[in-house]
Amino acid sequence: MNIVFLGPPGAGKGTLSKKLSLKKGWLHISTGDLVRREIRMQTELGKKIQSIVNSGRLVDDKLVTRLLEKKIQNEKKVKGIIFDGFPRNTIQAKALEKMLSKLGLKLNTVVYLDVSKKTVVSRLSARRQCNNCNEVYNLLYNPPKKDNVCDKCSGQLYQRKDDSPKIVKQRFEVFKKETRPLLDYYKEKKLLKIVSAESTVKKNLEQVMNALQ
Ligand code: AP5
């Protein structure tokens, strides 16, 4: 099964993708993680996109699509794929259809995580991430055992530059303008399931699993 998680920043796309990937054995691909990796490695692409990502704008469609294509091509047989953060607009949605069709695959379901702006601002201001293994924490809901230290690998935790309140606001606006129109796009294709993501991670995951049945 191949699914897309759609939702505003902080809706829990990454958190739920990881849990679902563990439960189902599906491959989880986050384009946010792919672009952050390029930035961390200071590749040519990483240097080019760093300021765009840190300011909360979207990276060029062609660049992100190429990154995703490269990632998929490197994967051998997979049972299913979870797309987290892609597509962000209709150009990317069409690119995804083309990419999957080349592999003889299709998109089965699009899950929209519905959550208020108030909730995402509170979640994102408390998010911390490991600079070594990428594990995600939340100082309010899922804090590390030791301050600023990753429970899993003892790496240092950091706050994403685009998680400052000003940039979160900007990302939310970008989401409304660019990505929210995808709801109509996928509704028309009869692929859309809407799930409330206001509750705990456990409850939200249950709702996602129900929606996928
Ligand atoms: P990306 O990394 O994809 O950012 P995003 O879509 O804004 O999503 P987030 O990662 O911020 O949030 P999430 O929904 O995954 O929430 P999470 O599970 O972490 O993209 C970043 C940037 O990269 C973009 O702005 C753009 O520049 C670029 N980019 C990426 N893809 C692109 C594309 N396709 N095209 C162009 N540019 C692209 O949860 C958030 C926090 O809340 C965590 O701390 C978590 O622990 C906590 N939490 C989660 N669920 C709950 C819950 N139910 N209760 C309490 N806490 C919770």
PDB file of C-alpha atoms and ligand atoms in Angstrom, residues 7-16 30-33 35-36 52-53 56-59 64 84-88 92 123-124 126-128 136-138 141-142 160 162-163 171 197 199-201 204, ligand 1:
ATOM      1  CA  GLY A   7      -1.130  18.146   6.880  1.00  0.00           C
ATOM      2  CA  PRO A   8       0.197  21.429   8.203  1.00  0.00           C
ATOM      3  CA  PRO A   9       3.608  21.708   9.852  1.00  0.00           C
ATOM      4  CA  GLY A  10       3.528  19.951  13.224  1.00  0.00           C
ATOM      5  CA  ALA A  11       0.427  17.890  12.432  1.00  0.00           C
ATOM      6  CA  GLY A  12       2.394  14.740  13.317  1.00  0.00           C
ATOM      7  CA  LYS A  13       3.157  13.476   9.801  1.00  0.00           C
ATOM      8  CA  GLY A  14       6.682  12.376  10.735  1.00  0.00           C
ATOM      9  CA  THR A  15       5.702  10.900  14.102  1.00  0.00           C
ATOM     10  CA  LEU A  16       2.807   8.862  12.686  1.00  0.00           C
ATOM     11  CA  SER A  30      10.255  12.259   4.449  1.00  0.00           C
ATOM     12  CA  THR A  31      11.274  14.922   1.930  1.00  0.00           C
ATOM     13  CA  GLY A  32      11.951  17.233   4.905  1.00  0.00           C
ATOM     14  CA  ASP A  33      14.558  14.732   6.165  1.00  0.00           C
ATOM     15  CA  VAL A  35      16.474  18.188   2.280  1.00  0.00           C
ATOM     16  CA  ARG A  36      17.840  18.550   5.840  1.00  0.00           C
ATOM     17  CA  ILE A  52      14.944  28.700   1.630  1.00  0.00           C
ATOM     18  CA  VAL A  53      14.274  25.896   4.132  1.00  0.00           C
ATOM     19  CA  GLY A  56       9.924  28.364   5.761  1.00  0.00           C
ATOM     20  CA  ARG A  57       9.472  28.525   1.996  1.00  0.00           C
ATOM     21  CA  LEU A  58       9.224  25.524  -0.295  1.00  0.00           C
ATOM     22  CA  VAL A  59      12.203  24.192  -2.218  1.00  0.00           C
ATOM     23  CA  VAL A  64      12.705  17.990  -4.450  1.00  0.00           C
ATOM     24  CA  ASP A  84       5.646  12.325   4.352  1.00  0.00           C
ATOM     25  CA  GLY A  85       5.858  15.933   3.131  1.00  0.00           C
ATOM     26  CA  PHE A  86       5.448  15.168  -0.561  1.00  0.00           C
ATOM     27  CA  PRO A  87       3.491  16.305  -2.520  1.00  0.00           C
ATOM     28  CA  ARG A  88       3.141  19.947  -1.425  1.00  0.00           C
ATOM     29  CA  GLN A  92       4.349  17.549  -7.177  1.00  0.00           C
ATOM     30  CA  ARG A 123       3.934  21.360  19.385  1.00  0.00           C
ATOM     31  CA  LEU A 124       6.605  22.928  17.194  1.00  0.00           C
ATOM     32  CA  ALA A 126       8.655  22.315  22.003  1.00  0.00           C
ATOM     33  CA  ARG A 127      10.085  19.994  19.315  1.00  0.00           C
ATOM     34  CA  ARG A 128      13.699  18.887  19.634  1.00  0.00           C
ATOM     35  CA  VAL A 136      12.222  13.541  17.393  1.00  0.00           C
ATOM     36  CA  TYR A 137      11.226  14.611  20.936  1.00  0.00           C
ATOM     37  CA  ASN A 138       8.803  17.060  22.405  1.00  0.00           C
ATOM     38  CA  TYR A 141       4.617  15.580  25.408  1.00  0.00           C
ATOM     39  CA  ASN A 142       7.612  13.315  24.874  1.00  0.00           C
ATOM     40  CA  ARG A 160      15.106  23.257  13.996  1.00  0.00           C
ATOM     41  CA  ASP A 162      12.307  26.746  10.994  1.00  0.00           C
ATOM     42  CA  ASP A 163      10.547  25.972  14.311  1.00  0.00           C
ATOM     43  CA  ARG A 171       5.136  27.760   7.028  1.00  0.00           C
ATOM     44  CA  ALA A 197      -4.807  14.821  14.694  1.00  0.00           C
ATOM     45  CA  SER A 199      -5.411  13.861  20.246  1.00  0.00           C
ATOM     46  CA  THR A 200      -2.501  11.831  21.635  1.00  0.00           C
ATOM     47  CA  VAL A 201      -0.096  10.083  19.256  1.00  0.00           C
ATOM     48  CA  ASN A 204      -4.192   9.532  16.287  1.00  0.00           C
TER      49      ASN A 204
HETATM   50  P1  AP5 B   1       9.101  19.108   6.654  1.00  0.00           P
HETATM   51  O1  AP5 B   1      10.169  18.564   7.507  1.00  0.00           O
HETATM   52  O2  AP5 B   1       8.312  18.191   5.811  1.00  0.00           O
HETATM   53  O3  AP5 B   1       8.191  20.026   7.562  1.00  0.00           O
HETATM   54  P2  AP5 B   1       6.606  20.134   7.727  1.00  0.00           P
HETATM   55  O4  AP5 B   1       5.792  19.586   6.651  1.00  0.00           O
HETATM   56  O5  AP5 B   1       6.409  21.559   8.029  1.00  0.00           O
HETATM   57  O6  AP5 B   1       6.330  19.161   8.871  1.00  0.00           O
HETATM   58  P3  AP5 B   1       7.062  19.015  10.234  1.00  0.00           P
HETATM   59  O7  AP5 B   1       8.240  18.116  10.090  1.00  0.00           O
HETATM   60  O8  AP5 B   1       7.356  20.346  10.861  1.00  0.00           O
HETATM   61  O9  AP5 B   1       5.905  18.428  11.121  1.00  0.00           O
HETATM   62  P4  AP5 B   1       5.253  16.968  11.192  1.00  0.00           P
HETATM   63  O10 AP5 B   1       3.873  17.048  10.685  1.00  0.00           O
HETATM   64  O11 AP5 B   1       6.152  15.933  10.582  1.00  0.00           O
HETATM   65  O12 AP5 B   1       5.192  16.823  12.749  1.00  0.00           O
HETATM   66  P5  AP5 B   1       6.057  15.912  13.750  1.00  0.00           P
HETATM   67  O13 AP5 B   1       5.621  14.496  13.641  1.00  0.00           O
HETATM   68  O14 AP5 B   1       7.522  16.201  13.630  1.00  0.00           O
HETATM   69  O15 AP5 B   1       9.701  20.214   5.662  1.00  0.00           O
HETATM   70  C1  AP5 B   1      10.592  21.212   6.122  1.00  0.00           C
HETATM   71  C2  AP5 B   1      10.981  22.101   4.966  1.00  0.00           C
HETATM   72  O16 AP5 B   1      11.640  21.338   3.944  1.00  0.00           O
HETATM   73  C3  AP5 B   1       9.819  22.801   4.231  1.00  0.00           C
HETATM   74  O17 AP5 B   1       9.397  23.979   4.874  1.00  0.00           O
HETATM   75  C4  AP5 B   1      10.466  23.058   2.859  1.00  0.00           C
HETATM   76  O18 AP5 B   1      11.339  24.142   2.881  1.00  0.00           O
HETATM   77  C5  AP5 B   1      11.266  21.775   2.639  1.00  0.00           C
HETATM   78  N1  AP5 B   1      10.464  20.730   1.970  1.00  0.00           N
HETATM   79  C6  AP5 B   1      10.122  19.509   2.469  1.00  0.00           C
HETATM   80  N2  AP5 B   1       9.366  18.820   1.598  1.00  0.00           N
HETATM   81  C7  AP5 B   1       9.224  19.625   0.521  1.00  0.00           C
HETATM   82  C8  AP5 B   1       8.524  19.487  -0.709  1.00  0.00           C
HETATM   83  N3  AP5 B   1       7.827  18.382  -1.000  1.00  0.00           N
HETATM   84  N4  AP5 B   1       8.573  20.515  -1.599  1.00  0.00           N
HETATM   85  C9  AP5 B   1       9.266  21.644  -1.332  1.00  0.00           C
HETATM   86  N5  AP5 B   1       9.940  21.845  -0.180  1.00  0.00           N
HETATM   87  C10 AP5 B   1       9.914  20.848   0.741  1.00  0.00           C
HETATM   88  O19 AP5 B   1       5.515  16.478  15.151  1.00  0.00           O
HETATM   89  C11 AP5 B   1       5.839  17.787  15.556  1.00  0.00           C
HETATM   90  C12 AP5 B   1       6.112  17.803  17.062  1.00  0.00           C
HETATM   91  O20 AP5 B   1       4.911  17.476  17.762  1.00  0.00           O
HETATM   92  C13 AP5 B   1       7.144  16.768  17.538  1.00  0.00           C
HETATM   93  O21 AP5 B   1       7.838  17.288  18.630  1.00  0.00           O
HETATM   94  C14 AP5 B   1       6.290  15.561  17.982  1.00  0.00           C
HETATM   95  O22 AP5 B   1       6.944  14.822  18.999  1.00  0.00           O
HETATM   96  C15 AP5 B   1       5.047  16.270  18.507  1.00  0.00           C
HETATM   97  N6  AP5 B   1       3.800  15.544  18.303  1.00  0.00           N
HETATM   98  C16 AP5 B   1       3.387  14.887  17.171  1.00  0.00           C
HETATM   99  N7  AP5 B   1       2.158  14.394  17.336  1.00  0.00           N
HETATM  100  C17 AP5 B   1       1.766  14.744  18.599  1.00  0.00           C
HETATM  101  C18 AP5 B   1       0.572  14.534  19.370  1.00  0.00           C
HETATM  102  N8  AP5 B   1      -0.460  13.865  18.886  1.00  0.00           N
HETATM  103  N9  AP5 B   1       0.521  15.058  20.607  1.00  0.00           N
HETATM  104  C19 AP5 B   1       1.562  15.756  21.118  1.00  0.00           C
HETATM  105  N10 AP5 B   1       2.730  15.984  20.442  1.00  0.00           N
HETATM  106  C20 AP5 B   1       2.806  15.490  19.202  1.00  0.00           C
END
